CSV table of C-alpha atoms in Angstrom, one decimal:
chain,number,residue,atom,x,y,z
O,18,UNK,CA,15.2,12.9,-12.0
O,19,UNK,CA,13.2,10.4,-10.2
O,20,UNK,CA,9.2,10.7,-10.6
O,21,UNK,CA,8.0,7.1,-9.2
O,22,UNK,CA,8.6,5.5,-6.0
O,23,UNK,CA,7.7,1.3,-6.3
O,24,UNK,CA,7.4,-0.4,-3.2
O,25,UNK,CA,7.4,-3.8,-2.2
O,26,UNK,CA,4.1,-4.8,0.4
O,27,UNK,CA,5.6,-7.6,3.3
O,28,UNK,CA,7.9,-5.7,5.9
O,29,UNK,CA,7.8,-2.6,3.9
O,30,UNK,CA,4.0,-1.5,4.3
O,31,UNK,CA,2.9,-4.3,6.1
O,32,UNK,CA,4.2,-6.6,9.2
O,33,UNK,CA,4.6,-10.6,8.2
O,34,UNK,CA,4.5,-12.1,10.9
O,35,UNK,CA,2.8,-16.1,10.5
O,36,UNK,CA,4.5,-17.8,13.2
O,37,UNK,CA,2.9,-14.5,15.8
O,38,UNK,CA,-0.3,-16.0,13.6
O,39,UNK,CA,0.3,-19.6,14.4
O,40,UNK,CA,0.7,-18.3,18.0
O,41,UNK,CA,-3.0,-17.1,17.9
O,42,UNK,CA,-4.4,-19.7,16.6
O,43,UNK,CA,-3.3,-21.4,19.7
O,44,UNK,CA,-0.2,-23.6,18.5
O,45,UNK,CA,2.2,-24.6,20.9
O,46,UNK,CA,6.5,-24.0,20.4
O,47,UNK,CA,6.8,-27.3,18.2
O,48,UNK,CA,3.8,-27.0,16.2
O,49,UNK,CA,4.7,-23.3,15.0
O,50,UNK,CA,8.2,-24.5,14.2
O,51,UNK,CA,6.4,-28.1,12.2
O,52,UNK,CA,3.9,-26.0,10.1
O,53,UNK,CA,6.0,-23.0,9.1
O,54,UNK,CA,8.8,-25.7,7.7
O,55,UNK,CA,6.5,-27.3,5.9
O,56,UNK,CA,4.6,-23.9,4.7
O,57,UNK,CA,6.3,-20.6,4.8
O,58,UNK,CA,9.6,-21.7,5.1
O,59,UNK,CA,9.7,-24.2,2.0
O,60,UNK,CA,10.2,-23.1,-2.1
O,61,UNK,CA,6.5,-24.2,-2.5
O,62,UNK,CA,5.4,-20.9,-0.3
O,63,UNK,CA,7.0,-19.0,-3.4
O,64,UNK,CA,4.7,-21.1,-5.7
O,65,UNK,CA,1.7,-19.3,-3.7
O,66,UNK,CA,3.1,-16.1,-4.9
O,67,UNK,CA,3.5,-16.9,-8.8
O,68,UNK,CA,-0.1,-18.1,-8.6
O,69,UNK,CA,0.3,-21.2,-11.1
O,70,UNK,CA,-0.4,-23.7,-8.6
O,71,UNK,CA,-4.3,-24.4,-7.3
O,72,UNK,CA,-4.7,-24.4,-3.8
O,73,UNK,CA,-5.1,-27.7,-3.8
O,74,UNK,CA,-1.7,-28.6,-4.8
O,75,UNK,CA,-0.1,-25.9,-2.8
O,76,UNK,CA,-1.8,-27.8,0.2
O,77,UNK,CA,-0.8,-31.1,-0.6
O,78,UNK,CA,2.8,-30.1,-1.2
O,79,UNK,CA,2.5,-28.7,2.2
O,80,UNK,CA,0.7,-31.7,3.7
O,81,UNK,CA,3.4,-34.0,2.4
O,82,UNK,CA,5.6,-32.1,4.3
O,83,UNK,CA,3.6,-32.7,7.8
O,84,UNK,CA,1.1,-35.1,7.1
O,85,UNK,CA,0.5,-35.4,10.7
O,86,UNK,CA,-0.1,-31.5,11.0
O,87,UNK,CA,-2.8,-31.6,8.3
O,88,UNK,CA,-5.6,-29.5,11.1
O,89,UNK,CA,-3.2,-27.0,11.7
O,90,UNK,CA,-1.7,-26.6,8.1
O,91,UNK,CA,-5.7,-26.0,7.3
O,92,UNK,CA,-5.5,-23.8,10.0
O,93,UNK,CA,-3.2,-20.9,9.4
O,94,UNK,CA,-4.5,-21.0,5.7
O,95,UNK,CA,-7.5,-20.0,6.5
O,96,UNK,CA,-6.4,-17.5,8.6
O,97,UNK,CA,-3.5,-16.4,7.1
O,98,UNK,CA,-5.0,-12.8,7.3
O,99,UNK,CA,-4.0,-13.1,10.8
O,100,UNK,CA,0.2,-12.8,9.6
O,101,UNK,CA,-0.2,-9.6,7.9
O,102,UNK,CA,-0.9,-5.9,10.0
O,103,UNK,CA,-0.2,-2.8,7.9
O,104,UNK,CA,2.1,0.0,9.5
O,105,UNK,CA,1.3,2.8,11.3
O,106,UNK,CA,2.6,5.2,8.8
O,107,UNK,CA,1.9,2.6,5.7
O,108,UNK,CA,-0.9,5.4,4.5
O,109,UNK,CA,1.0,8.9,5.5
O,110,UNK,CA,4.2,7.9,4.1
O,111,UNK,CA,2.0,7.3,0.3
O,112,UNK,CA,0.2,10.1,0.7
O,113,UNK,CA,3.4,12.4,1.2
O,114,UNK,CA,5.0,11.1,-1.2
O,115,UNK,CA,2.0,11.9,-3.5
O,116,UNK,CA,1.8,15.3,-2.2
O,117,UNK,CA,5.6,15.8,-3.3
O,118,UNK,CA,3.9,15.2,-6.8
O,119,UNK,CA,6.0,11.6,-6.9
O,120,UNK,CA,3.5,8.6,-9.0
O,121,UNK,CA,3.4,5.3,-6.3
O,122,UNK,CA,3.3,2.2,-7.5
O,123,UNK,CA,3.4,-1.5,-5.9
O,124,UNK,CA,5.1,-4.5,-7.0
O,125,UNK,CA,5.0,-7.5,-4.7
O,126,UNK,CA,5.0,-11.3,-4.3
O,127,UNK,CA,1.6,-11.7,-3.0
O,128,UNK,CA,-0.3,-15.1,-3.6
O,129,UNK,CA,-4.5,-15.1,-4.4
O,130,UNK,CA,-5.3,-16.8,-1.7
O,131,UNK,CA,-3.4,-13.6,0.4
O,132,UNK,CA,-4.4,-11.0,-1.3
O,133,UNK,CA,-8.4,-12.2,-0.7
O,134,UNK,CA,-7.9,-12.3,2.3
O,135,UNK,CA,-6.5,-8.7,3.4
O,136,UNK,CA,-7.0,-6.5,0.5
O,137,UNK,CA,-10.0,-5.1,2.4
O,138,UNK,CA,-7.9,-4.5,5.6
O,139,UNK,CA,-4.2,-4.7,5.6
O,140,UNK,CA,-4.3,-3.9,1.9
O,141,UNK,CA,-6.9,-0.9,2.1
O,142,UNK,CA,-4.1,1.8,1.0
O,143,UNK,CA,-3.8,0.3,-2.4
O,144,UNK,CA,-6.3,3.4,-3.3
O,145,UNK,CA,-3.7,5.9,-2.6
O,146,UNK,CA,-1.4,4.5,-5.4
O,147,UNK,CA,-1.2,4.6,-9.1
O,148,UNK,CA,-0.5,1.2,-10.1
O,149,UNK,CA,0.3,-2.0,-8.3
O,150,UNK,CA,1.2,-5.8,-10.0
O,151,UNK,CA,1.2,-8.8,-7.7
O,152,UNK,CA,2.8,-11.5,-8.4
O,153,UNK,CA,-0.3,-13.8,-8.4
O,154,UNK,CA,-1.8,-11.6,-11.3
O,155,UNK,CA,1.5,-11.9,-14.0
O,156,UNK,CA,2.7,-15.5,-12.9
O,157,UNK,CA,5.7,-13.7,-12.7
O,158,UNK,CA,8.2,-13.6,-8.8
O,159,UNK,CA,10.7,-10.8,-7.8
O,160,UNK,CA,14.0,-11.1,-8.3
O,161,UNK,CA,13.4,-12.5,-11.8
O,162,UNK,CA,13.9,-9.5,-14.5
O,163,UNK,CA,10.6,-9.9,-16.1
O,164,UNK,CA,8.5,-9.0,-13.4
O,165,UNK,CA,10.4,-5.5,-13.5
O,166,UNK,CA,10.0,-5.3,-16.9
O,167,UNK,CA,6.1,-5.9,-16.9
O,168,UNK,CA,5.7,-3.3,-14.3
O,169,UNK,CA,7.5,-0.8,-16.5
O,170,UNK,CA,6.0,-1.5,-19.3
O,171,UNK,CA,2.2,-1.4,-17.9
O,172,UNK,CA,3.0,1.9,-16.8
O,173,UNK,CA,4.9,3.2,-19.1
O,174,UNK,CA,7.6,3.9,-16.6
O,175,UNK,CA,11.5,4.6,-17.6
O,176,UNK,CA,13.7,3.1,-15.3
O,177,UNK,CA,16.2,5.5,-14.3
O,178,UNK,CA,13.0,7.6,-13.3
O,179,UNK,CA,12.0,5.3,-10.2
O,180,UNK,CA,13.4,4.0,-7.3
O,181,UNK,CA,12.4,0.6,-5.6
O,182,UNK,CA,12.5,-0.3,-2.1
O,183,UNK,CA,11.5,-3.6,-0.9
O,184,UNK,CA,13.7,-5.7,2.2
O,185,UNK,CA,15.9,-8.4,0.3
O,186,UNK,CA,18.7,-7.4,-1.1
O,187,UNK,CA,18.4,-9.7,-4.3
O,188,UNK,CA,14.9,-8.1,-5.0
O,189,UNK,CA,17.0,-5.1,-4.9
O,190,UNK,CA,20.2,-6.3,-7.6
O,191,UNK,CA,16.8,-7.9,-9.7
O,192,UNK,CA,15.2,-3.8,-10.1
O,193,UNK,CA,19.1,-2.6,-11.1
O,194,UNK,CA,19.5,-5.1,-13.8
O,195,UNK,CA,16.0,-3.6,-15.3
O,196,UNK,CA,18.0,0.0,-15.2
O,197,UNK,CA,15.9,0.9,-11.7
O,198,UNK,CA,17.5,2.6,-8.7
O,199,UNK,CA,17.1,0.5,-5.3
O,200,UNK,CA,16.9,0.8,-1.8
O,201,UNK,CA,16.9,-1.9,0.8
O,202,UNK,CA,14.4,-1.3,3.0
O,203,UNK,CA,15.5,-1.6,7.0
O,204,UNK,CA,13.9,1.3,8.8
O,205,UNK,CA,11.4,3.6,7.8
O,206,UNK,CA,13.4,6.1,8.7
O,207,UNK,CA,16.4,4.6,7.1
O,208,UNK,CA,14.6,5.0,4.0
O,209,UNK,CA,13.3,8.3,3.9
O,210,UNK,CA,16.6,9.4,4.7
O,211,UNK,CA,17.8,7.4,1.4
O,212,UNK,CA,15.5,8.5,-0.4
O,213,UNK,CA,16.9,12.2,0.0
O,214,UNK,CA,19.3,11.3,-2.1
O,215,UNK,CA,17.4,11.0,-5.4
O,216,UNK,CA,15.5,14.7,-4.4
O,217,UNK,CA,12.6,12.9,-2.6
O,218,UNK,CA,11.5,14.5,1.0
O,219,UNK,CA,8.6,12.5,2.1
């Protein structure tokens, strides 16, 4: 019987979207293509998200990348806020699956310097659940096992109890080799109808 739903944060509770960012911030077709292959498109962006690196050498690594680009690199960090938008029904879809009498929990890849920047807005339904790990916090990345593992044991969750959802598939395969049930997230309706299958109506 399944009792906790974990969900994964980016494209599953909240838009991300940096290159529409880039486009705010006034960068032109070449420029959004030159600073998301040297940021958010390169294995260093992942680095952000296990939190070992400083800031500093994330930005250097990225700076190497464009050196030429080093204003506009500076840039979107410090307004990466402007990449991530929570979902209309982000909040509902929680609180109805709380209602159901289901425990909610997060687990996500979700750098420091992120997470400053939009837990008080994108972020705000964080409230509504009972747990959440970020990456950042464990020096730990999906799909590697022990990420899974920590959450479970923090929460003193079984596996075969909770379902995951997040949008890439190997985050998906990581959860099943911990023993957890998974769903890739597509649609929000895709999911909830998924989600039927292990009893859940929310």
């Amino acid at each position: 019987m399944v009792k906790n739903i974990i969900l994964d944060v980016g494209k599953v509770l909240v838009a991300w979207e940096p290159e529409d960012a880039m486009k705010k911030l006034g960068f032109d077709d070449k420029t959004v293509k030159v600073v998301a292959d040297a940021t958010v498109n390169t294995p260093v962006w992942l680095e952000t998200d296990r939190g070992v690196w400083s800031d500093e050498q994330i930005l250097q690594a990225f700076y190497e990348k464009a050196p030429e680009y080093k204003k506009e690199i500076d840039l979107f960090w410090n307004h990466l806020e402007l990449a991530i938008k929570q979902f209309s029904y982000t909040k509902e879809w929680i609180s109805n699956m709380k209602k159901e009498g289901l425990q909610v929990y997060i687990l996500s890849n979700y750098g420091d310097w992120t997470y400053r920047r939009t837990k008080d807005n994108a972020l705000d339904f964080l409230p509504l659940t009972d747990g959440a790990i970020f990456s950042y916090t464990v020096k730990q990345i999906k799909p590697d096992l022990e990420i899974y593992e920590t959450l479970l044991n923090q929460y003193r969750l079984k596996p075969d109890e909770c379902v995951f959802i997040d949008d890439r598939m190997e985050n998906i395969e990581g959860a099943e080799k911990a023993g957890i049930h998974g769903i890739c997230f597509e649609t929000i309706e895709q999911v909830k109808e998924d989600l039927k299958k292990y009893g859940v109506n929310a």
